[in-house]
mmCIF file of C-alpha atoms in Angstrom:
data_model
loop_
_atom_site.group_PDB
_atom_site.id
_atom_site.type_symbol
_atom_site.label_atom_id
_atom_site.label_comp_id
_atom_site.label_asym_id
_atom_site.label_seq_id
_atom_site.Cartn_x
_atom_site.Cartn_y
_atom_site.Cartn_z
ATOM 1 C CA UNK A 209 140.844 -32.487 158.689
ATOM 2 C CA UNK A 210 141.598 -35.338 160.555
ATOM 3 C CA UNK A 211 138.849 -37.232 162.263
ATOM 4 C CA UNK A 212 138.716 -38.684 165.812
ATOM 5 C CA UNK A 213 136.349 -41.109 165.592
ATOM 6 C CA UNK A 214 133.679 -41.228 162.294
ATOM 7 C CA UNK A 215 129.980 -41.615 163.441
ATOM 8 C CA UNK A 216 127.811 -42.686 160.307
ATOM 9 C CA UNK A 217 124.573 -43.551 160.150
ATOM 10 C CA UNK A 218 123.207 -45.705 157.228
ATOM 11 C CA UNK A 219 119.190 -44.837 156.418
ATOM 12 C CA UNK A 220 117.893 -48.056 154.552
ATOM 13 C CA UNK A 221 113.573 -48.402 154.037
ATOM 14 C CA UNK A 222 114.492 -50.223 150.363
ATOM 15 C CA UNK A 223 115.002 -53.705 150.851
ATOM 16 C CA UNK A 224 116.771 -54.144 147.646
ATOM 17 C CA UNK A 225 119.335 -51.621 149.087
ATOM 18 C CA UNK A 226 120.705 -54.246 151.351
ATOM 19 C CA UNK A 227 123.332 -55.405 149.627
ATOM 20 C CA UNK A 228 124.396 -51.697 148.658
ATOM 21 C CA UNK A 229 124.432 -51.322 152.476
ATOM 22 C CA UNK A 230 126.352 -54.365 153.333
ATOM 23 C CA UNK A 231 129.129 -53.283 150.461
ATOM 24 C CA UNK A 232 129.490 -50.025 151.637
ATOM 25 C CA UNK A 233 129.938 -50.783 155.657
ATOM 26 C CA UNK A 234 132.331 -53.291 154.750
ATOM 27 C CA UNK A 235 134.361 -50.776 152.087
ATOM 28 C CA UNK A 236 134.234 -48.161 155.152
ATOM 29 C CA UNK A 237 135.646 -50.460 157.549
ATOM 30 C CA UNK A 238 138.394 -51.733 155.310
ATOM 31 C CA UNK A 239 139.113 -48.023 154.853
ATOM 32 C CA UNK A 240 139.238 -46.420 158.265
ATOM 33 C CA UNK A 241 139.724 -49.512 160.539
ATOM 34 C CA UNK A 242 137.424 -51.351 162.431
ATOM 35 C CA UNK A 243 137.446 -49.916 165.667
ATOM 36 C CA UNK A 244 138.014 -46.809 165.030
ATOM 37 C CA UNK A 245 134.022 -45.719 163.590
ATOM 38 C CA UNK A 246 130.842 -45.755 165.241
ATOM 39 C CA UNK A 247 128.110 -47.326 162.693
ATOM 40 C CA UNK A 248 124.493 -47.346 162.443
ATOM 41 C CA UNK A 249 122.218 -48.761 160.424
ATOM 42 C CA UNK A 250 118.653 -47.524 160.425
ATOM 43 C CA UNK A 251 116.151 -49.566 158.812
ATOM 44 C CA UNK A 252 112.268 -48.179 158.454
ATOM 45 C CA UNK A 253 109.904 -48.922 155.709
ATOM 46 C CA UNK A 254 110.641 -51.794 152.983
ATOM 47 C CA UNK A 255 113.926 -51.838 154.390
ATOM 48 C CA UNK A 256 112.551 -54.062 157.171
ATOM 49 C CA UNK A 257 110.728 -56.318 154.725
ATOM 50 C CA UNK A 258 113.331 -59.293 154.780
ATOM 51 C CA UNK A 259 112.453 -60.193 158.097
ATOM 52 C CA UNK A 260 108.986 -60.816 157.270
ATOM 53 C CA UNK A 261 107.068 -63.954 157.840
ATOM 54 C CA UNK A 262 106.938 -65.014 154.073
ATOM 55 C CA UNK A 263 110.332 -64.625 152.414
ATOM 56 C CA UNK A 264 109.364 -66.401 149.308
ATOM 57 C CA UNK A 265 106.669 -63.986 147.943
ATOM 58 C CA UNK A 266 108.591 -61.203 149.882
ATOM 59 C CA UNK A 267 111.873 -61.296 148.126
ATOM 60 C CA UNK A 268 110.385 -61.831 144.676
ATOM 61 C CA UNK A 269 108.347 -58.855 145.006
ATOM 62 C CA UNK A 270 110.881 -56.276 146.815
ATOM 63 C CA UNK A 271 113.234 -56.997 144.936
ATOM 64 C CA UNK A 272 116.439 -57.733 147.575
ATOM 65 C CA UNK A 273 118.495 -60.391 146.097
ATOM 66 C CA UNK A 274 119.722 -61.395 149.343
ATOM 67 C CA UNK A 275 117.873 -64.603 150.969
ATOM 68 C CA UNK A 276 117.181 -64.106 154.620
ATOM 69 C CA UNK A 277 119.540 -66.588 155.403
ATOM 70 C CA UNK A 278 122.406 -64.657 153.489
ATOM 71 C CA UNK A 279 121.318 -61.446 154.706
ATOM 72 C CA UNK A 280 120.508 -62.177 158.462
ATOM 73 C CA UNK A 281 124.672 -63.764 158.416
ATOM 74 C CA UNK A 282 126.241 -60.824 156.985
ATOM 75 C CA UNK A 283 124.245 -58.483 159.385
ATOM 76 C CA UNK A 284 125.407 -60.999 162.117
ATOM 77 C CA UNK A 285 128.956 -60.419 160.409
ATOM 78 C CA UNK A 286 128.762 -56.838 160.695
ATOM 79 C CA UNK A 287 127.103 -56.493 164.262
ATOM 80 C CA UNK A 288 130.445 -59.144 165.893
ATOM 81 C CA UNK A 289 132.707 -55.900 164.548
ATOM 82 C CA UNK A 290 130.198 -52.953 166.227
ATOM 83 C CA UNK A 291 127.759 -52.125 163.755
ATOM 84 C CA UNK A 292 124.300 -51.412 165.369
ATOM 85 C CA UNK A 293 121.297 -52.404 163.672
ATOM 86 C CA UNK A 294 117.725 -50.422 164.897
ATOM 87 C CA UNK A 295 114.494 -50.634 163.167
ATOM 88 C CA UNK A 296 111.795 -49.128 163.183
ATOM 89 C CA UNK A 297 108.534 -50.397 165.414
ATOM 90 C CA UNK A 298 106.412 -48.826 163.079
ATOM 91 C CA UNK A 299 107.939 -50.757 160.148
ATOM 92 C CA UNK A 300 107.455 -53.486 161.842
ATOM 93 C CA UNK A 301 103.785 -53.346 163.270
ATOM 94 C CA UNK A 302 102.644 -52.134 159.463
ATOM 95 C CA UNK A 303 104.088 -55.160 157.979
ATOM 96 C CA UNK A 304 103.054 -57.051 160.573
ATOM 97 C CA UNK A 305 106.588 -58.555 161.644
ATOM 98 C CA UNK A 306 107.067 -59.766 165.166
ATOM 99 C CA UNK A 307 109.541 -58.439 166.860
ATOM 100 C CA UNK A 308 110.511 -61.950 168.127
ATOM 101 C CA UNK A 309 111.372 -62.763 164.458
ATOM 102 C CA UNK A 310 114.814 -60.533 164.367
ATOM 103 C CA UNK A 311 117.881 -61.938 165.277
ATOM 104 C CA UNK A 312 118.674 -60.694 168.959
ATOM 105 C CA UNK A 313 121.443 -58.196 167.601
ATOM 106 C CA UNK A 314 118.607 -56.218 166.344
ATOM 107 C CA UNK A 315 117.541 -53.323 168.645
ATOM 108 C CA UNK A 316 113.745 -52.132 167.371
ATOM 109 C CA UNK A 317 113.129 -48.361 167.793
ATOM 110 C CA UNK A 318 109.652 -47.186 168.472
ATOM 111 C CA UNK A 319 110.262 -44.434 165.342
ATOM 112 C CA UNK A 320 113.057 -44.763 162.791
ATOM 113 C CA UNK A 321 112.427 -40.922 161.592
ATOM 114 C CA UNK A 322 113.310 -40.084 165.407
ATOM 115 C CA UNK A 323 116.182 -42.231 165.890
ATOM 116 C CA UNK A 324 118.178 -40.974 162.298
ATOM 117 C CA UNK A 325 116.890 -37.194 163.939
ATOM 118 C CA UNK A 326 118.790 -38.015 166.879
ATOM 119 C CA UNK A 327 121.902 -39.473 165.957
ATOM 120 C CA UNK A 328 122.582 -36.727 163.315
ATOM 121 C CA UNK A 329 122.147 -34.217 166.524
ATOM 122 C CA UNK A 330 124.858 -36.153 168.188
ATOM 123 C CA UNK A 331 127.530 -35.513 165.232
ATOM 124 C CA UNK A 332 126.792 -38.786 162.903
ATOM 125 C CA UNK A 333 126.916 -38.345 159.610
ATOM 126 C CA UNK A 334 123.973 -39.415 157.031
ATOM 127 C CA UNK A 335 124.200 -41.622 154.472
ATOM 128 C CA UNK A 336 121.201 -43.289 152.443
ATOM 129 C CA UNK A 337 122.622 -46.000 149.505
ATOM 130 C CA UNK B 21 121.669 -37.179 174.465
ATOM 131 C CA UNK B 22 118.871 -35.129 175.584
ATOM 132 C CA UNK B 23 117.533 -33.273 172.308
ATOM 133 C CA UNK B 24 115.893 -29.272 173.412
ATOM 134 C CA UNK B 25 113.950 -29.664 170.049
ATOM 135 C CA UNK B 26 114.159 -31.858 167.130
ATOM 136 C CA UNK B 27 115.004 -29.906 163.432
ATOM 137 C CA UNK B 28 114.020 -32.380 160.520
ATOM 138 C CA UNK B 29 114.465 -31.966 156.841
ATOM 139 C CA UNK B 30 112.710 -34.510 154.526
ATOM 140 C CA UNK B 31 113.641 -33.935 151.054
ATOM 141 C CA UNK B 32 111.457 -35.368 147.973
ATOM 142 C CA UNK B 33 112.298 -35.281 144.055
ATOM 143 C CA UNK B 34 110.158 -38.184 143.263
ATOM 144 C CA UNK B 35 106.023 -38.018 143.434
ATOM 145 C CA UNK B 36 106.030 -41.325 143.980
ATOM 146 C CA UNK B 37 107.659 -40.666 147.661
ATOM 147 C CA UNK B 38 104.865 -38.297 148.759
ATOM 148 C CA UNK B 39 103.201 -41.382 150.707
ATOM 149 C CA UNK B 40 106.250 -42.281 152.597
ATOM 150 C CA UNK B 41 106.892 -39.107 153.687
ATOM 151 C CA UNK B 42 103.297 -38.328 155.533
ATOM 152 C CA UNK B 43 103.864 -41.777 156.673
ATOM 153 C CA UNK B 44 106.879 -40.753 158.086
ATOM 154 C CA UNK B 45 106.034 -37.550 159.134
ATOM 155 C CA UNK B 46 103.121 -38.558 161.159
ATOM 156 C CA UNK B 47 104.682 -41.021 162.657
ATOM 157 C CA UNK B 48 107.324 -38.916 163.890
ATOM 158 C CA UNK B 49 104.990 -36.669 165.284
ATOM 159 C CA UNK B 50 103.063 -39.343 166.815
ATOM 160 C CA UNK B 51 106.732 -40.097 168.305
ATOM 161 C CA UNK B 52 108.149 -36.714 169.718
ATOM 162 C CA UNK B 53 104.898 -34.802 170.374
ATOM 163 C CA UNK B 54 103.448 -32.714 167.683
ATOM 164 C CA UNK B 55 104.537 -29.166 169.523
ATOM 165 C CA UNK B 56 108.454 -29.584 170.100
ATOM 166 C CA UNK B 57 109.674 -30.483 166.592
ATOM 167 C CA UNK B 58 110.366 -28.085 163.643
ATOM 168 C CA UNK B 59 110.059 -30.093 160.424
ATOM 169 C CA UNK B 60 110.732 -29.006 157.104
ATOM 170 C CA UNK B 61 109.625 -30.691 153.925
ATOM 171 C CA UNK B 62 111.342 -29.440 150.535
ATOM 172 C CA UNK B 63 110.228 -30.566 147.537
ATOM 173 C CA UNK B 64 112.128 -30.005 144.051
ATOM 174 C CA UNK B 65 112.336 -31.774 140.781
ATOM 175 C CA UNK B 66 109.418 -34.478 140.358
ATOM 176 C CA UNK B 67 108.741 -33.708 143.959
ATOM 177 C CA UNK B 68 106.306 -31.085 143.269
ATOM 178 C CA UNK B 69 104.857 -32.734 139.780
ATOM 179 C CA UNK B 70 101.514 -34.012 141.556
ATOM 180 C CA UNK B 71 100.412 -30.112 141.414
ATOM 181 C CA UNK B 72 101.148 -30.018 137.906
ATOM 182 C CA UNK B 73 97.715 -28.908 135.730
ATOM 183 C CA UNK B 74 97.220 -32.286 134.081
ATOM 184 C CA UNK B 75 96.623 -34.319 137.225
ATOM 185 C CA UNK B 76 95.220 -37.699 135.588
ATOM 186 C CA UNK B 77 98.051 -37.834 132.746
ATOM 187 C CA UNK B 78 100.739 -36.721 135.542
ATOM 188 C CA UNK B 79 99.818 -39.228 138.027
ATOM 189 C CA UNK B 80 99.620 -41.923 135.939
ATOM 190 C CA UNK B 81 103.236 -41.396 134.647
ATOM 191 C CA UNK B 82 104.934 -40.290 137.788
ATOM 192 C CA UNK B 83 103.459 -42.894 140.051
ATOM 193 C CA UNK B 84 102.414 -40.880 142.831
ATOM 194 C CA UNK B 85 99.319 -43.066 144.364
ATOM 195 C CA UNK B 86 97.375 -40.544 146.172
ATOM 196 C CA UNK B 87 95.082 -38.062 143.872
ATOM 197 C CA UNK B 88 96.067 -34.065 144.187
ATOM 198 C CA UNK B 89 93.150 -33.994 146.312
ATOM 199 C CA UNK B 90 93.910 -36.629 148.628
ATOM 200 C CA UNK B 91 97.799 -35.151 148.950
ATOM 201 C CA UNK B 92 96.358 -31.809 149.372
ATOM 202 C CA UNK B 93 94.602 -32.672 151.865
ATOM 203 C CA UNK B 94 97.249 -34.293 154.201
ATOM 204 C CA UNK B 95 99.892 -31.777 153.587
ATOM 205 C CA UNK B 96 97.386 -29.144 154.978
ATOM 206 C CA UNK B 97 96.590 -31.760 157.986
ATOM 207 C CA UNK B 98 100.202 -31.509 158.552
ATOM 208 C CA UNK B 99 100.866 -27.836 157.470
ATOM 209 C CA UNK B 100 98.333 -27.140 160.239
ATOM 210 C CA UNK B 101 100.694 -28.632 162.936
ATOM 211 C CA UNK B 102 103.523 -26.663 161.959
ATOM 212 C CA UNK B 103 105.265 -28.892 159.305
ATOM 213 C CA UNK B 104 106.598 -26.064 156.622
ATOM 214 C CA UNK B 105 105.946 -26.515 152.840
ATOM 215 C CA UNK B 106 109.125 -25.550 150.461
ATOM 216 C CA UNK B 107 109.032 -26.181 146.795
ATOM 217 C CA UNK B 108 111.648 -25.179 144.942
ATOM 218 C CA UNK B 109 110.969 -22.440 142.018
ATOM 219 C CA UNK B 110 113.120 -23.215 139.668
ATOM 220 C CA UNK B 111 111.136 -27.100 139.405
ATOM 221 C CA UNK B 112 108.012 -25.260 139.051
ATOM 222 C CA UNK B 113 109.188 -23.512 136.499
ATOM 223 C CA UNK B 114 110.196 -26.175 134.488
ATOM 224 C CA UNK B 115 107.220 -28.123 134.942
ATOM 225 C CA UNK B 116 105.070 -24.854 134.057
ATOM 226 C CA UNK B 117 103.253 -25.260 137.385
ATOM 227 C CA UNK B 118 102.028 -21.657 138.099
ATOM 228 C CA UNK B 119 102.762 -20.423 141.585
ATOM 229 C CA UNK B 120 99.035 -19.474 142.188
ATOM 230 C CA UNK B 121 98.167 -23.553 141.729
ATOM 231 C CA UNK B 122 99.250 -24.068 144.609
ATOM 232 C CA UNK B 123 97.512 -23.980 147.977
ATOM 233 C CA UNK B 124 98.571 -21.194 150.406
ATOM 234 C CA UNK B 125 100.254 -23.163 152.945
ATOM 235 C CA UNK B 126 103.162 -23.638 150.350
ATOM 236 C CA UNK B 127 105.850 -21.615 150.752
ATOM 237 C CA UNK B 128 107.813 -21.132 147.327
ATOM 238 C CA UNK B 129 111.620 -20.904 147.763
ATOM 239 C CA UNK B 130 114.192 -19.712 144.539
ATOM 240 C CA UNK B 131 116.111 -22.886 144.672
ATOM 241 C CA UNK B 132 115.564 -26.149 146.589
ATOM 242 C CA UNK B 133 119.180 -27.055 146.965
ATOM 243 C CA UNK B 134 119.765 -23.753 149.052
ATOM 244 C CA UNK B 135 117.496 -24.546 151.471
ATOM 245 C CA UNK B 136 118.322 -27.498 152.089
ATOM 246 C CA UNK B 137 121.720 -26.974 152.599
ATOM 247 C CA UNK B 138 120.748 -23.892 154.523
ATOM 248 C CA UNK B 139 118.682 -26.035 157.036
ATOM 249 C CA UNK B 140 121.486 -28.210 157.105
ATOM 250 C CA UNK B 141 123.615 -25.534 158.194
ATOM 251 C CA UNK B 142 121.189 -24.566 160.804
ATOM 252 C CA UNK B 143 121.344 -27.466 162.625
ATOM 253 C CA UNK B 144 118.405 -29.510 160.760
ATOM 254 C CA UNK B 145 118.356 -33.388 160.307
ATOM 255 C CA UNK B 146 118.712 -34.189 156.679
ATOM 256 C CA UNK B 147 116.336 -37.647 155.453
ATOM 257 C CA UNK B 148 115.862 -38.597 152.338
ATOM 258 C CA UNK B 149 112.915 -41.066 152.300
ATOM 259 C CA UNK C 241 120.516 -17.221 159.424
ATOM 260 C CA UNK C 242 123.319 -15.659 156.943
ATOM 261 C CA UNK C 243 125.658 -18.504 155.836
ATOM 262 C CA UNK C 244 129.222 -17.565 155.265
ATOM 263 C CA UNK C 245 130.187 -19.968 152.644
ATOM 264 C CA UNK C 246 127.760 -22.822 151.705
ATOM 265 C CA UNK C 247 129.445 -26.330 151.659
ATOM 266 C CA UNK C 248 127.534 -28.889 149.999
ATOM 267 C CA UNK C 249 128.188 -32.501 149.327
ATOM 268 C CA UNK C 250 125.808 -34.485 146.364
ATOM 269 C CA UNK C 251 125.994 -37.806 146.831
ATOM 270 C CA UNK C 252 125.540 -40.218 143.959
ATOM 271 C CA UNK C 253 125.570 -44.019 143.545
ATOM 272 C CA UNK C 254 122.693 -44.590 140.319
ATOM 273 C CA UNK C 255 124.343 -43.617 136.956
ATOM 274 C CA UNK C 256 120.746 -42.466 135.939
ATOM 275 C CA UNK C 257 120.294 -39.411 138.747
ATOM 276 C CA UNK C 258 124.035 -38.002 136.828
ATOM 277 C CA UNK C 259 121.259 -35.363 134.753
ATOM 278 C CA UNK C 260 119.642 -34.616 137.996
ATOM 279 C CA UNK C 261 122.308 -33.859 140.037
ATOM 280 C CA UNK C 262 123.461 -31.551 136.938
ATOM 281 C CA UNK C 263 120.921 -29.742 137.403
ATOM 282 C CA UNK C 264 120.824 -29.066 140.719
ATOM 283 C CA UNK C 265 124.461 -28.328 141.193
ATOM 284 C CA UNK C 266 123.382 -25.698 138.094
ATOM 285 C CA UNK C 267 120.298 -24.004 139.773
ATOM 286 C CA UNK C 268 122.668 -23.704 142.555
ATOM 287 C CA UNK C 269 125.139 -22.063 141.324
ATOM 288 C CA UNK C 270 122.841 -19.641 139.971
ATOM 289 C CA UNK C 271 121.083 -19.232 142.664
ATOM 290 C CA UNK C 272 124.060 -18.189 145.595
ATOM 291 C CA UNK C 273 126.524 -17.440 142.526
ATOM 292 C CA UNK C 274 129.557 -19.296 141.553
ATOM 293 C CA UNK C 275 132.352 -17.573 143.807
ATOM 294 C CA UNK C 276 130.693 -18.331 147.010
ATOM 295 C CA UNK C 277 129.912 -21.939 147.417
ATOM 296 C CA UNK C 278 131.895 -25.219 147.864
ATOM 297 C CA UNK C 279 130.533 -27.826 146.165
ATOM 298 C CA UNK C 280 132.026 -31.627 146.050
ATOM 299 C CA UNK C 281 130.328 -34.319 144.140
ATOM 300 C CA UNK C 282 130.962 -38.029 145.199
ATOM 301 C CA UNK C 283 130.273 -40.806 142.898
ATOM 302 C CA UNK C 284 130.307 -44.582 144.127
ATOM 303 C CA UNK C 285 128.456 -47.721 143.160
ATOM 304 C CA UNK C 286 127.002 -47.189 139.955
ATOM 305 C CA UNK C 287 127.675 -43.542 140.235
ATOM 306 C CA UNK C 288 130.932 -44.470 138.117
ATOM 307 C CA UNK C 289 129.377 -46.868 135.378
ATOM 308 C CA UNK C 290 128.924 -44.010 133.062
ATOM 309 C CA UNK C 291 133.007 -44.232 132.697
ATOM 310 C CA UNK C 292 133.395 -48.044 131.778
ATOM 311 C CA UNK C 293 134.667 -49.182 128.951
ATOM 312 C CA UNK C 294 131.386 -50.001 126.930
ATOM 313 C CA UNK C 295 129.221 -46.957 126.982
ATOM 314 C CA UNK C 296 126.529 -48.434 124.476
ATOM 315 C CA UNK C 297 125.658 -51.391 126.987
ATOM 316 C CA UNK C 298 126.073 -50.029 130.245
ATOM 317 C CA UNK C 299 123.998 -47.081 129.088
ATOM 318 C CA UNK C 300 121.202 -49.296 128.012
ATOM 319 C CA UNK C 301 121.567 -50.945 130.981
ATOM 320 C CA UNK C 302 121.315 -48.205 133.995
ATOM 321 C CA UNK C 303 119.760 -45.513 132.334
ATOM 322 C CA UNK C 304 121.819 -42.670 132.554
ATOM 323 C CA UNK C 305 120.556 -40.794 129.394
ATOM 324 C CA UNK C 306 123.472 -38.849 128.286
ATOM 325 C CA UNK C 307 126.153 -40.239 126.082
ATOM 326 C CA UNK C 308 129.340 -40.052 128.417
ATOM 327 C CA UNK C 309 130.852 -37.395 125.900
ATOM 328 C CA UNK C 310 127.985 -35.516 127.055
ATOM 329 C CA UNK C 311 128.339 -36.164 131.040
ATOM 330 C CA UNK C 312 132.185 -35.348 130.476
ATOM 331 C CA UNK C 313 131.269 -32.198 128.812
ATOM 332 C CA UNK C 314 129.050 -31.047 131.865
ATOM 333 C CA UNK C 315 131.056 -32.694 134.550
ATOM 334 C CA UNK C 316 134.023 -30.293 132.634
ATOM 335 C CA UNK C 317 132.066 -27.099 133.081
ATOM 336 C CA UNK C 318 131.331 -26.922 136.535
ATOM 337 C CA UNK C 319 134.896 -28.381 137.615
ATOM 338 C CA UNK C 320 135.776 -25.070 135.734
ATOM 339 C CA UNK C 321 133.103 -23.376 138.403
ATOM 340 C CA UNK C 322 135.100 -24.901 140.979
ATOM 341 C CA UNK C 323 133.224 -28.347 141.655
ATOM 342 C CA UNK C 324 135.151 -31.333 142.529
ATOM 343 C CA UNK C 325 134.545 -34.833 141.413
ATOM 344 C CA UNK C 326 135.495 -37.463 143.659
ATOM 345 C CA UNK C 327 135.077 -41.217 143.029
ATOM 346 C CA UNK C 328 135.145 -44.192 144.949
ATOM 347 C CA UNK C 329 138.281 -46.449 143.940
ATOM 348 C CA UNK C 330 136.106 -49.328 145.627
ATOM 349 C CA UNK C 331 133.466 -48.931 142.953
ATOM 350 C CA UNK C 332 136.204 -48.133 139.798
ATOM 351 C CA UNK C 333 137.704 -51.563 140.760
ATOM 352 C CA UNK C 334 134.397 -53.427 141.484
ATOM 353 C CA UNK C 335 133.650 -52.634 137.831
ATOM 354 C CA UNK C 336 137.283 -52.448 136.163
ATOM 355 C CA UNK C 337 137.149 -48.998 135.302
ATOM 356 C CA UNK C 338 140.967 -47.871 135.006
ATOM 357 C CA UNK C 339 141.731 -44.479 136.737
ATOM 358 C CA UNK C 340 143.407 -43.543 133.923
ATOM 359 C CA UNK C 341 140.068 -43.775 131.804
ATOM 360 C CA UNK C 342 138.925 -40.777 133.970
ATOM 361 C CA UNK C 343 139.668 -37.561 132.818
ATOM 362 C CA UNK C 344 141.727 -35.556 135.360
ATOM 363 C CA UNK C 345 139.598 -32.836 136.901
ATOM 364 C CA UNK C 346 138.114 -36.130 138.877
ATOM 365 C CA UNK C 347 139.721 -36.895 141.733
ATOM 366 C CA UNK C 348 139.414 -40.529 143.068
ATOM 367 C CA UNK C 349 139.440 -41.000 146.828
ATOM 368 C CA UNK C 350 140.150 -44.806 148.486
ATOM 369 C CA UNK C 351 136.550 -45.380 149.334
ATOM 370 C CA UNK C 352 133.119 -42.827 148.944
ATOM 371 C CA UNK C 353 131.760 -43.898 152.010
ATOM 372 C CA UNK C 354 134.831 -42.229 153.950
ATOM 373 C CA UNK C 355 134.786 -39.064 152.061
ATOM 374 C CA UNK C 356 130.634 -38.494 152.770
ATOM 375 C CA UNK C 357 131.357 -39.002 156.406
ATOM 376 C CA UNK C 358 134.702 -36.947 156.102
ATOM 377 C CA UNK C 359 133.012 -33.853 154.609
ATOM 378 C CA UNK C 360 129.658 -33.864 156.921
ATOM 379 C CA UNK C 361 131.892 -33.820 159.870
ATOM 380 C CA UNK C 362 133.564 -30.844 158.088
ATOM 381 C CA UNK C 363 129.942 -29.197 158.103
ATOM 382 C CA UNK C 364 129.253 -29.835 153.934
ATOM 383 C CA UNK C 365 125.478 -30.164 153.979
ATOM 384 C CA UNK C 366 124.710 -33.680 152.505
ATOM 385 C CA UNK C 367 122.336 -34.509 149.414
ATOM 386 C CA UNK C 368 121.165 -36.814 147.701
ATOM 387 C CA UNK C 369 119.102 -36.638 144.288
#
């Protein structure tokens, strides 16, 4: 079957799934092109934990072995070739992460359930690493 | 995209996961409106362990947080706006969990995998939290 | 809703979920019967370890707890059913697994990523244990 355009959506709420995330986007791309997919990233849970106000303690107890630094450059790295980044407001509010933290290429969500319920409605495949 | 009604499948083989999913259940509830969406939560392998007949030893080594009683009690909050209950038999069986254990609102379905990818087929949202 | 053929697609990328997904793909089987359904398995990440060249560390190490002469055995049965394997090359090369290690009912595809997204837009139902 050939494919017109591949929509995939990545479900991530594990921050030490990050760099499992970051791996496969760039394997995909490599694979089918870079303009050719649409790719989302949807990040609820843990999977928002990075971009919490203490990275130090954070890190060593979720387990990502990404710093923020390394992390928040290869998202940057990804969004400059079309991937979309959204998570999840209630992620956020529970952890207690302002929004004004993320990096302006990431769009917040008010639901992360809602916005993986969507997309899939509109053709995009699911993924979860 | 305009969705007419949101289908969502959350699918749990770990106890341990029974948190996130109300979590994320009720938030996407909160989100949509409790009447439009159908949601669907199937549970198979450890998924259905916490209503296993040795509760204490079981939730000690399975790592669900919430006592049977406490679990039971949100999945009937939920059960009684409209969320459906599959657990897969074949799981039960293995875990000797009799069918009578567990509480009415669960529906008990030969095999897990079918429904899920029967929902699937149907149009439902697949997440895996 | 009758379903014609079932198409499902088991995702796996954690060498220690190899029994689980055995097990489902079994119950499933049983469960619509073995003529009926198409079912594809694709293994990236550490989905492939189980293959490497030194079984007795990497099995202490990620936890899959069959031997691989076991997993080959299994894996060997239900490509008899009519299940196909497909691995990532990405992940074979990441961990210098030679194709040639594999044994042939597995099929290796460029990258896993592409293959998920390939077969959902096909309509396979997608899972992961």
């Amino acid at each position: 079957m050939s494919i017109d355009r591949f929509k995939v959506l990545f479900h991530i709420n594990d921050s030490a799934k990050w760099p499992v995330v970051l791996t496969n986007i760039t394997n995909f791309l490599n694979d089918v092109g870079q303009e050719n997919p649409l790719v989302e990233v949807v990040a609820n849970g843990e999977g928002v934990t990075p971009f919490g106000s203490k990275p130090a303690l954070r890190e060593q107890q979720k387990g990502c072995s990404l710093s923020r630094e390394t992390l928040e450059t290869e998202l940057q790295r990804l969004a400059a070739q079309g991937v979309d980044f959204a998570f999840c407001r209630n992620a956020l509010r529970a952890q207690s992460i302002p929004e004004e933290n993320l990096p302006s290429f990431i769009r917040v969500v008010p639901a992360g359930i809602t916005e993986i319920a969507r997309k899939q409605a509109e053709g995009y495949a699911y993924i979860k690493p």
